[in-house]
Amino acid sequence: MEKAFDKYKKQFVTKARKNGFSEDNINKCLDYSKPLITKDLPVIYNTTHLSQLVGYNLIYLRRAARFTKYFYRSFKVLKNDKTYRTISEPLPSLKEIQIWILKEILYKNKVSKYAKGYVPKRSIKDHVRYHTKESKVLTLDIKNFFDSIKIDYTLKMFIQMGYSKSVSNLLTQLCYLEKGLPQGAPTSPYITNVLLYEFDESIAKYCRQKELKYTRYADDLAFSGQIKKTELIKLVRSELRKIGLKLNNDKIILMKRNQRQTISGIVVNDKTQVPKYKRNSIRNEMFYIKKFGLNNHQKRTNQTRDNYLKHLIGKINYILMLNPKDKEFLDYKKYLYEQNKASR
């Protein structure tokens, strides 16, 4: 990265002198930019410069940062436990800005190898596949995860990257909905991964010493091996407390070998797979689709949504993501693609 800075310095000095910058001002700018360039981060001198980089007027950025609730649309999604999760999705312009922050800044920051969610080239499959054929599996859940990531932590994160307080403040506000990280914003999961780096490493160090396996997918923590439940939970609570987070006491689940062991809704006893009742549900749908035809099946079951076929293929693809060579579901996928093609 020294070569990158030398190249930047040469170009910057030439342009700055041409525009009448004093040598003192040039040196201050170079002192500011060097740590950022060394970390492969974009240089952002001030909030006006940020607005130019993201392609939106500074007035818009300040409005989006100050009146955040007007820049999101919220809706509820039913979870597996029959409760609802509120998703707050940024409006297209703000979302575009957040994607720029994610790709140009956040992705340049290291996250722990134990963080498996919302990291490029990692997936839910990486979260669960390490925990098969283990004597015990323990799953934990962080309470009110996104809402509990304090805005001060994220502000400090941007400052530690090397950005000025004013730039860091605007970057932070653009990623928050009032005082919480919005579920639905592209920046939220990766911010949590960066902030939980030390937590992940501390927990992993204990697990290595005890010959346990550990992974985290956002707010879902998974452990496997000869687990000492009380000792491990005490450690997790202590490490979470350091960053203002708490465990959800209602979602502490220890599963032994003779029980169905599930992590994030995926069975891991002998191999990773979707629970049997979900696979049987798809089998049942496919039986009647083949027997009565797709259109008649939808009429008989009152399936009126336009994306029914796409939704069904999505569920099959999820199973195949875990087990790519599952011939039964490969055949289902092939059949549905043929039906989709024929209906066009």
CSV table of C-alpha atoms in Angstrom, one decimal:
chain,number,residue,atom,x,y,z
A,1,MET,CA,0.0,0.0,0.0
A,2,GLU,CA,3.0,2.3,0.3
A,3,LYS,CA,3.2,2.4,-3.5
A,4,ALA,CA,-0.4,3.3,-3.7
A,5,PHE,CA,0.2,6.2,-1.3
A,6,ASP,CA,3.3,7.4,-3.2
A,7,LYS,CA,1.2,7.4,-6.4
A,8,TYR,CA,-1.6,9.3,-4.6
A,9,LYS,CA,0.8,11.8,-3.1
A,10,LYS,CA,2.4,12.6,-6.4
A,11,GLN,CA,-1.0,13.2,-8.1
A,12,PHE,CA,-2.4,15.1,-5.1
A,13,VAL,CA,0.6,17.5,-4.7
A,14,THR,CA,0.6,18.4,-8.4
A,15,LYS,CA,-3.1,19.1,-8.4
A,16,ALA,CA,-3.1,20.9,-5.0
A,17,ARG,CA,-0.3,23.2,-5.9
A,18,LYS,CA,-2.0,24.0,-9.2
A,19,ASN,CA,-5.1,25.0,-7.2
A,20,GLY,CA,-3.2,27.2,-4.8
A,21,PHE,CA,-3.0,25.0,-1.7
A,22,SER,CA,-0.4,26.1,0.8
A,23,GLU,CA,2.4,23.6,1.6
A,24,ASP,CA,1.1,23.4,5.2
A,25,ASN,CA,-2.4,22.5,3.9
A,26,ILE,CA,-1.0,19.9,1.5
A,27,ASN,CA,0.9,18.2,4.3
A,28,LYS,CA,-2.1,18.1,6.6
A,29,CYS,CA,-4.2,16.5,3.8
A,30,LEU,CA,-1.4,13.9,3.1
A,31,ASP,CA,-1.1,13.1,6.9
A,32,TYR,CA,-4.9,12.5,6.9
A,33,SER,CA,-5.0,10.5,3.7
A,34,LYS,CA,-2.0,8.1,4.3
A,35,PRO,CA,-3.7,5.9,7.0
A,36,LEU,CA,-6.8,5.5,4.8
A,37,ILE,CA,-4.9,4.7,1.7
A,38,THR,CA,-2.7,2.2,3.6
A,39,LYS,CA,-5.9,0.4,4.6
A,40,ASP,CA,-7.3,0.6,1.1
A,41,LEU,CA,-10.1,2.9,2.2
A,42,PRO,CA,-11.4,5.8,0.2
A,43,VAL,CA,-10.1,9.2,1.2
A,44,ILE,CA,-13.0,11.4,2.4
A,45,TYR,CA,-11.8,14.9,3.5
A,46,ASN,CA,-15.1,16.3,4.5
A,47,THR,CA,-18.9,15.8,4.2
A,48,THR,CA,-19.0,17.7,0.9
A,49,HIS,CA,-16.4,15.4,-0.5
A,50,LEU,CA,-18.5,12.4,0.7
A,51,SER,CA,-21.5,13.8,-1.1
A,52,GLN,CA,-19.5,14.0,-4.3
A,53,LEU,CA,-18.2,10.4,-3.9
A,54,VAL,CA,-21.7,8.9,-3.4
A,55,GLY,CA,-23.2,11.1,-6.1
A,56,TYR,CA,-25.9,12.8,-4.0
A,57,ASN,CA,-26.3,16.4,-2.8
A,58,LEU,CA,-25.0,17.2,0.7
A,59,ILE,CA,-28.4,18.6,1.6
A,60,TYR,CA,-30.0,15.2,0.8
A,61,LEU,CA,-27.4,13.4,2.9
A,62,ARG,CA,-28.0,15.6,5.8
A,63,ARG,CA,-31.8,15.2,5.5
A,64,ALA,CA,-31.4,11.4,5.3
A,65,ALA,CA,-29.2,11.5,8.4
A,66,ARG,CA,-31.4,13.8,10.4
A,67,PHE,CA,-34.9,12.7,9.5
A,68,THR,CA,-34.2,9.0,9.1
A,69,LYS,CA,-37.8,7.6,9.6
A,70,TYR,CA,-38.9,9.3,6.4
A,71,PHE,CA,-36.3,7.4,4.4
A,72,TYR,CA,-37.4,3.9,5.2
A,73,ARG,CA,-40.5,1.7,4.6
A,74,SER,CA,-41.2,-0.9,7.3
A,75,PHE,CA,-43.1,-4.2,7.1
A,76,LYS,CA,-43.4,-7.3,9.3
A,77,VAL,CA,-42.1,-10.8,8.4
A,78,LEU,CA,-43.4,-14.0,10.2
A,79,LYS,CA,-40.5,-15.9,11.9
A,80,ASN,CA,-40.3,-19.6,12.5
A,81,ASP,CA,-41.3,-19.1,16.2
A,82,LYS,CA,-44.5,-17.5,15.0
A,83,THR,CA,-43.4,-14.0,16.2
A,84,TYR,CA,-42.8,-11.1,13.8
A,85,ARG,CA,-39.6,-9.4,12.8
A,86,THR,CA,-39.8,-5.8,11.6
A,87,ILE,CA,-37.9,-5.1,8.4
A,88,SER,CA,-37.0,-1.5,7.7
A,89,GLU,CA,-35.9,-1.1,4.1
A,90,PRO,CA,-34.2,2.1,3.0
A,91,LEU,CA,-35.7,4.0,0.1
A,92,PRO,CA,-33.8,3.4,-3.2
A,93,SER,CA,-31.6,6.5,-3.1
A,94,LEU,CA,-30.5,5.9,0.5
A,95,LYS,CA,-30.0,2.2,-0.2
A,96,GLU,CA,-27.7,3.2,-3.1
A,97,ILE,CA,-25.6,5.3,-0.7
A,98,GLN,CA,-25.5,2.5,1.9
A,99,ILE,CA,-24.3,0.0,-0.7
A,100,TRP,CA,-21.5,2.4,-1.6
A,101,ILE,CA,-20.5,2.6,2.1
A,102,LEU,CA,-20.7,-1.2,2.3
A,103,LYS,CA,-18.6,-1.9,-0.7
A,104,GLU,CA,-16.1,0.9,-0.5
A,105,ILE,CA,-15.6,1.1,3.2
A,106,LEU,CA,-17.1,-1.7,5.3
A,107,TYR,CA,-15.9,-4.6,3.2
A,108,LYS,CA,-12.4,-3.3,3.5
A,109,ASN,CA,-12.5,-4.1,7.3
A,110,LYS,CA,-11.5,-7.5,8.6
A,111,VAL,CA,-14.1,-9.7,10.3
A,112,SER,CA,-13.6,-12.9,12.2
A,113,LYS,CA,-13.5,-16.2,10.3
A,114,TYR,CA,-16.1,-17.4,12.8
A,115,ALA,CA,-18.6,-14.8,11.4
A,116,LYS,CA,-20.5,-16.7,8.7
A,117,GLY,CA,-23.4,-14.4,7.9
A,118,TYR,CA,-23.5,-11.5,5.4
A,119,VAL,CA,-19.8,-11.9,4.5
A,120,PRO,CA,-18.9,-12.3,0.8
A,121,LYS,CA,-18.3,-16.0,-0.1
A,122,ARG,CA,-19.8,-17.2,3.2
A,123,SER,CA,-23.3,-18.5,3.8
A,124,ILE,CA,-25.7,-20.3,6.2
A,125,LYS,CA,-24.1,-23.5,5.0
A,126,ASP,CA,-20.7,-22.5,6.4
A,127,HIS,CA,-22.4,-21.7,9.7
A,128,VAL,CA,-23.9,-25.2,10.2
A,129,ARG,CA,-21.7,-27.6,8.4
A,130,TYR,CA,-19.0,-27.7,11.1
A,131,HIS,CA,-21.4,-28.9,13.7
A,132,THR,CA,-22.4,-32.3,12.3
A,133,LYS,CA,-21.9,-35.6,14.2
A,134,GLU,CA,-21.2,-33.9,17.5
A,135,SER,CA,-22.2,-35.1,21.0
A,136,LYS,CA,-23.8,-31.8,22.0
A,137,VAL,CA,-24.9,-28.7,20.1
A,138,LEU,CA,-25.7,-25.5,21.9
A,139,THR,CA,-27.5,-22.5,20.2
A,140,LEU,CA,-27.7,-19.0,21.7
A,141,ASP,CA,-29.4,-15.9,20.5
A,142,ILE,CA,-28.4,-12.3,21.1
A,143,LYS,CA,-31.4,-10.3,22.4
A,144,ASN,CA,-32.6,-7.3,20.3
A,145,PHE,CA,-29.4,-7.6,18.3
A,146,PHE,CA,-29.6,-4.8,15.7
A,147,ASP,CA,-31.5,-2.4,18.0
A,148,SER,CA,-28.8,-2.9,20.7
A,149,ILE,CA,-25.8,-1.9,18.6
A,150,LYS,CA,-25.2,1.6,20.0
A,151,ILE,CA,-24.7,4.4,17.6
A,152,ASP,CA,-21.6,5.5,19.6
A,153,TYR,CA,-19.9,2.1,18.8
A,154,THR,CA,-20.3,2.6,15.1
A,155,LEU,CA,-19.2,6.2,15.2
A,156,LYS,CA,-16.0,5.1,17.0
A,157,MET,CA,-15.5,2.4,14.4
A,158,PHE,CA,-15.4,4.9,11.5
A,159,ILE,CA,-13.1,7.2,13.6
A,160,GLN,CA,-10.7,4.3,14.2
A,161,MET,CA,-10.6,3.6,10.5
A,162,GLY,CA,-9.1,7.1,10.2
A,163,TYR,CA,-12.0,9.3,9.2
A,164,SER,CA,-12.6,12.8,10.7
A,165,LYS,CA,-15.3,13.1,13.4
A,166,SER,CA,-17.7,15.0,11.0
A,167,VAL,CA,-17.3,12.5,8.2
A,168,SER,CA,-17.6,9.6,10.7
A,169,ASN,CA,-20.7,11.1,12.1
A,170,LEU,CA,-22.4,11.5,8.8
A,171,LEU,CA,-21.4,7.9,7.7
A,172,THR,CA,-22.9,6.6,10.9
A,173,GLN,CA,-26.1,8.5,10.7
A,174,LEU,CA,-26.6,7.3,7.1
A,175,CYS,CA,-26.5,3.7,8.4
A,176,TYR,CA,-28.9,4.1,11.3
A,177,LEU,CA,-32.7,4.4,11.7
A,178,GLU,CA,-33.1,6.8,14.6
A,179,LYS,CA,-30.9,5.1,17.2
A,180,GLY,CA,-30.9,1.5,16.0
A,181,LEU,CA,-29.4,-0.4,13.1
A,182,PRO,CA,-32.3,-1.2,10.7
A,183,GLN,CA,-32.9,-4.8,9.7
A,184,GLY,CA,-33.2,-4.3,5.9
A,185,ALA,CA,-30.3,-1.9,5.4
A,186,PRO,CA,-27.5,-3.5,3.4
A,187,THR,CA,-24.9,-2.0,5.8
A,188,SER,CA,-26.3,-3.3,9.1
A,189,PRO,CA,-25.1,-6.9,9.2
A,190,TYR,CA,-21.5,-6.1,8.2
A,191,ILE,CA,-21.3,-3.3,10.8
A,192,THR,CA,-22.2,-5.9,13.4
A,193,ASN,CA,-19.6,-8.3,12.1
A,194,VAL,CA,-16.9,-5.6,12.3
A,195,LEU,CA,-18.0,-4.5,15.8
A,196,LEU,CA,-18.1,-8.2,17.0
A,197,TYR,CA,-14.6,-9.1,15.8
A,198,GLU,CA,-13.1,-9.0,19.3
A,199,PHE,CA,-16.1,-10.9,20.7
A,200,ASP,CA,-15.8,-13.6,18.1
A,201,GLU,CA,-12.1,-14.0,18.7
A,202,SER,CA,-12.4,-14.2,22.5
A,203,ILE,CA,-15.1,-16.8,22.3
A,204,ALA,CA,-13.2,-18.8,19.6
A,205,LYS,CA,-10.1,-18.8,21.8
A,206,TYR,CA,-12.0,-20.4,24.7
A,207,CYS,CA,-13.5,-22.9,22.2
A,208,ARG,CA,-10.1,-23.9,20.8
A,209,GLN,CA,-8.8,-24.5,24.3
A,210,LYS,CA,-11.8,-26.7,25.1
A,211,GLU,CA,-11.8,-28.4,21.6
A,212,LEU,CA,-15.3,-27.0,20.8
A,213,LYS,CA,-16.5,-25.7,17.5
A,214,TYR,CA,-18.0,-22.1,17.2
A,215,THR,CA,-19.7,-20.1,14.5
A,216,ARG,CA,-21.9,-17.1,14.4
A,217,TYR,CA,-24.6,-16.1,11.9
A,218,ALA,CA,-25.6,-12.5,12.8
A,219,ASP,CA,-27.3,-12.9,16.2
A,220,ASP,CA,-27.3,-16.7,16.1
A,221,LEU,CA,-24.4,-18.4,18.0
A,222,ALA,CA,-23.7,-22.1,17.5
A,223,PHE,CA,-21.4,-24.4,19.6
A,224,SER,CA,-20.7,-28.1,19.4
A,225,GLY,CA,-18.6,-30.7,21.2
A,226,GLN,CA,-18.2,-31.7,24.8
A,227,ILE,CA,-19.9,-28.5,26.0
A,228,LYS,CA,-19.9,-27.3,29.7
A,229,LYS,CA,-23.1,-25.3,29.3
A,230,THR,CA,-22.9,-23.1,32.5
A,231,GLU,CA,-19.3,-22.2,32.0
A,232,LEU,CA,-19.7,-21.3,28.3
A,233,ILE,CA,-22.8,-19.3,28.8
A,234,LYS,CA,-21.2,-17.3,31.6
A,235,LEU,CA,-18.3,-16.4,29.3
A,236,VAL,CA,-20.6,-15.4,26.4
A,237,ARG,CA,-22.7,-13.2,28.7
A,238,SER,CA,-19.5,-11.5,30.0
A,239,GLU,CA,-18.1,-10.9,26.5
A,240,LEU,CA,-21.4,-9.6,25.3
A,241,ARG,CA,-21.7,-7.2,28.2
A,242,LYS,CA,-18.5,-5.5,27.1
A,243,ILE,CA,-20.3,-4.3,23.9
A,244,GLY,CA,-23.7,-3.6,25.5
A,245,LEU,CA,-25.4,-6.8,24.4
A,246,LYS,CA,-27.4,-9.5,26.2
A,247,LEU,CA,-28.4,-13.1,25.6
A,248,ASN,CA,-32.0,-14.0,24.9
A,249,ASN,CA,-32.7,-16.3,27.8
A,250,ASP,CA,-35.7,-17.9,26.0
A,251,LYS,CA,-33.5,-19.1,23.2
A,252,ILE,CA,-30.8,-21.1,25.0
A,253,ILE,CA,-31.1,-24.6,23.6
A,254,LEU,CA,-28.7,-27.6,24.4
A,255,MET,CA,-29.3,-30.6,22.1
A,256,LYS,CA,-27.8,-34.0,22.7
A,257,ARG,CA,-26.9,-36.7,20.2
A,258,ASN,CA,-30.1,-38.6,20.6
A,259,GLN,CA,-32.2,-35.5,20.0
A,260,ARG,CA,-32.8,-33.6,16.8
A,261,GLN,CA,-29.9,-31.0,16.7
A,262,THR,CA,-30.8,-27.9,14.7
A,263,ILE,CA,-29.0,-24.7,14.0
A,264,SER,CA,-30.8,-21.8,12.4
A,265,GLY,CA,-33.5,-24.2,11.3
A,266,ILE,CA,-31.1,-26.8,9.7
A,267,VAL,CA,-30.7,-30.3,11.1
A,268,VAL,CA,-27.0,-31.2,11.8
A,269,ASN,CA,-27.1,-34.6,13.5
A,270,ASP,CA,-25.4,-36.6,10.7
A,271,LYS,CA,-25.4,-34.2,7.8
A,272,THR,CA,-26.8,-30.7,7.1
A,273,GLN,CA,-30.4,-30.9,5.8
A,274,VAL,CA,-33.7,-29.1,6.0
A,275,PRO,CA,-36.0,-30.7,8.6
A,276,LYS,CA,-38.0,-33.7,7.4
A,277,TYR,CA,-41.4,-32.0,7.7
A,278,LYS,CA,-40.3,-29.2,5.4
A,279,ARG,CA,-39.0,-31.7,2.8
A,280,ASN,CA,-42.2,-33.7,3.1
A,281,SER,CA,-44.3,-30.5,2.5
A,282,ILE,CA,-42.5,-29.9,-0.8
A,283,ARG,CA,-42.9,-33.6,-1.7
A,284,ASN,CA,-46.7,-33.2,-1.1
A,285,GLU,CA,-46.9,-30.1,-3.2
A,286,MET,CA,-45.0,-31.7,-6.1
A,287,PHE,CA,-47.2,-34.8,-6.0
A,288,TYR,CA,-50.4,-32.8,-6.5
A,289,ILE,CA,-48.7,-30.5,-9.1
A,290,LYS,CA,-47.8,-33.5,-11.1
A,291,LYS,CA,-51.2,-35.2,-10.6
A,292,PHE,CA,-53.4,-32.2,-11.4
A,293,GLY,CA,-51.1,-29.8,-13.2
A,294,LEU,CA,-49.7,-26.5,-11.8
A,295,ASN,CA,-52.7,-24.3,-12.6
A,296,ASN,CA,-55.3,-26.8,-11.2
A,297,HIS,CA,-53.2,-27.3,-8.1
A,298,GLN,CA,-53.1,-23.6,-7.4
A,299,LYS,CA,-56.9,-23.3,-7.8
A,300,ARG,CA,-57.5,-26.3,-5.6
A,301,THR,CA,-55.2,-24.9,-2.8
A,302,ASN,CA,-56.2,-21.2,-3.3
A,303,GLN,CA,-52.7,-20.3,-4.2
A,304,THR,CA,-53.3,-16.9,-5.8
A,305,ARG,CA,-50.0,-15.2,-5.5
A,306,ASP,CA,-48.2,-14.5,-8.8
A,307,ASN,CA,-44.8,-15.7,-7.5
A,308,TYR,CA,-46.0,-19.1,-6.2
A,309,LEU,CA,-43.8,-21.1,-8.7
A,310,LYS,CA,-40.8,-18.8,-8.0
A,311,HIS,CA,-41.3,-19.3,-4.2
A,312,LEU,CA,-41.5,-23.1,-4.5
A,313,ILE,CA,-38.3,-23.2,-6.6
A,314,GLY,CA,-36.6,-21.0,-4.0
A,315,LYS,CA,-37.5,-23.5,-1.3
A,316,ILE,CA,-36.1,-26.4,-3.4
A,317,ASN,CA,-32.9,-24.3,-4.2
A,318,TYR,CA,-32.4,-23.9,-0.4
A,319,ILE,CA,-32.4,-27.7,0.1
A,320,LEU,CA,-30.1,-28.1,-2.9
A,321,MET,CA,-27.7,-25.5,-1.4
A,322,LEU,CA,-27.2,-27.8,1.6
A,323,ASN,CA,-27.2,-31.0,-0.5
A,324,PRO,CA,-26.4,-30.2,-4.1
A,325,LYS,CA,-26.5,-33.9,-5.2
A,326,ASP,CA,-30.0,-34.6,-3.9
A,327,LYS,CA,-31.4,-36.3,-7.0
A,328,GLU,CA,-35.1,-36.1,-5.8
A,329,PHE,CA,-35.0,-32.4,-5.4
A,330,LEU,CA,-32.9,-31.8,-8.5
A,331,ASP,CA,-35.7,-33.6,-10.4
A,332,TYR,CA,-38.3,-31.4,-8.8
A,333,LYS,CA,-36.4,-28.3,-9.8
A,334,LYS,CA,-36.0,-29.5,-13.4
A,335,TYR,CA,-39.7,-30.3,-13.6
A,336,LEU,CA,-40.8,-26.9,-12.3
A,337,TYR,CA,-38.4,-25.0,-14.7
A,338,GLU,CA,-40.0,-27.0,-17.5
A,339,GLN,CA,-43.5,-26.0,-16.3
A,340,ASN,CA,-42.4,-22.4,-16.0
A,341,LYS,CA,-41.0,-22.4,-19.5
A,342,ALA,CA,-44.1,-24.0,-20.9
A,343,SER,CA,-46.4,-21.4,-19.3
A,344,ARG,CA,-44.7,-18.4,-20.9
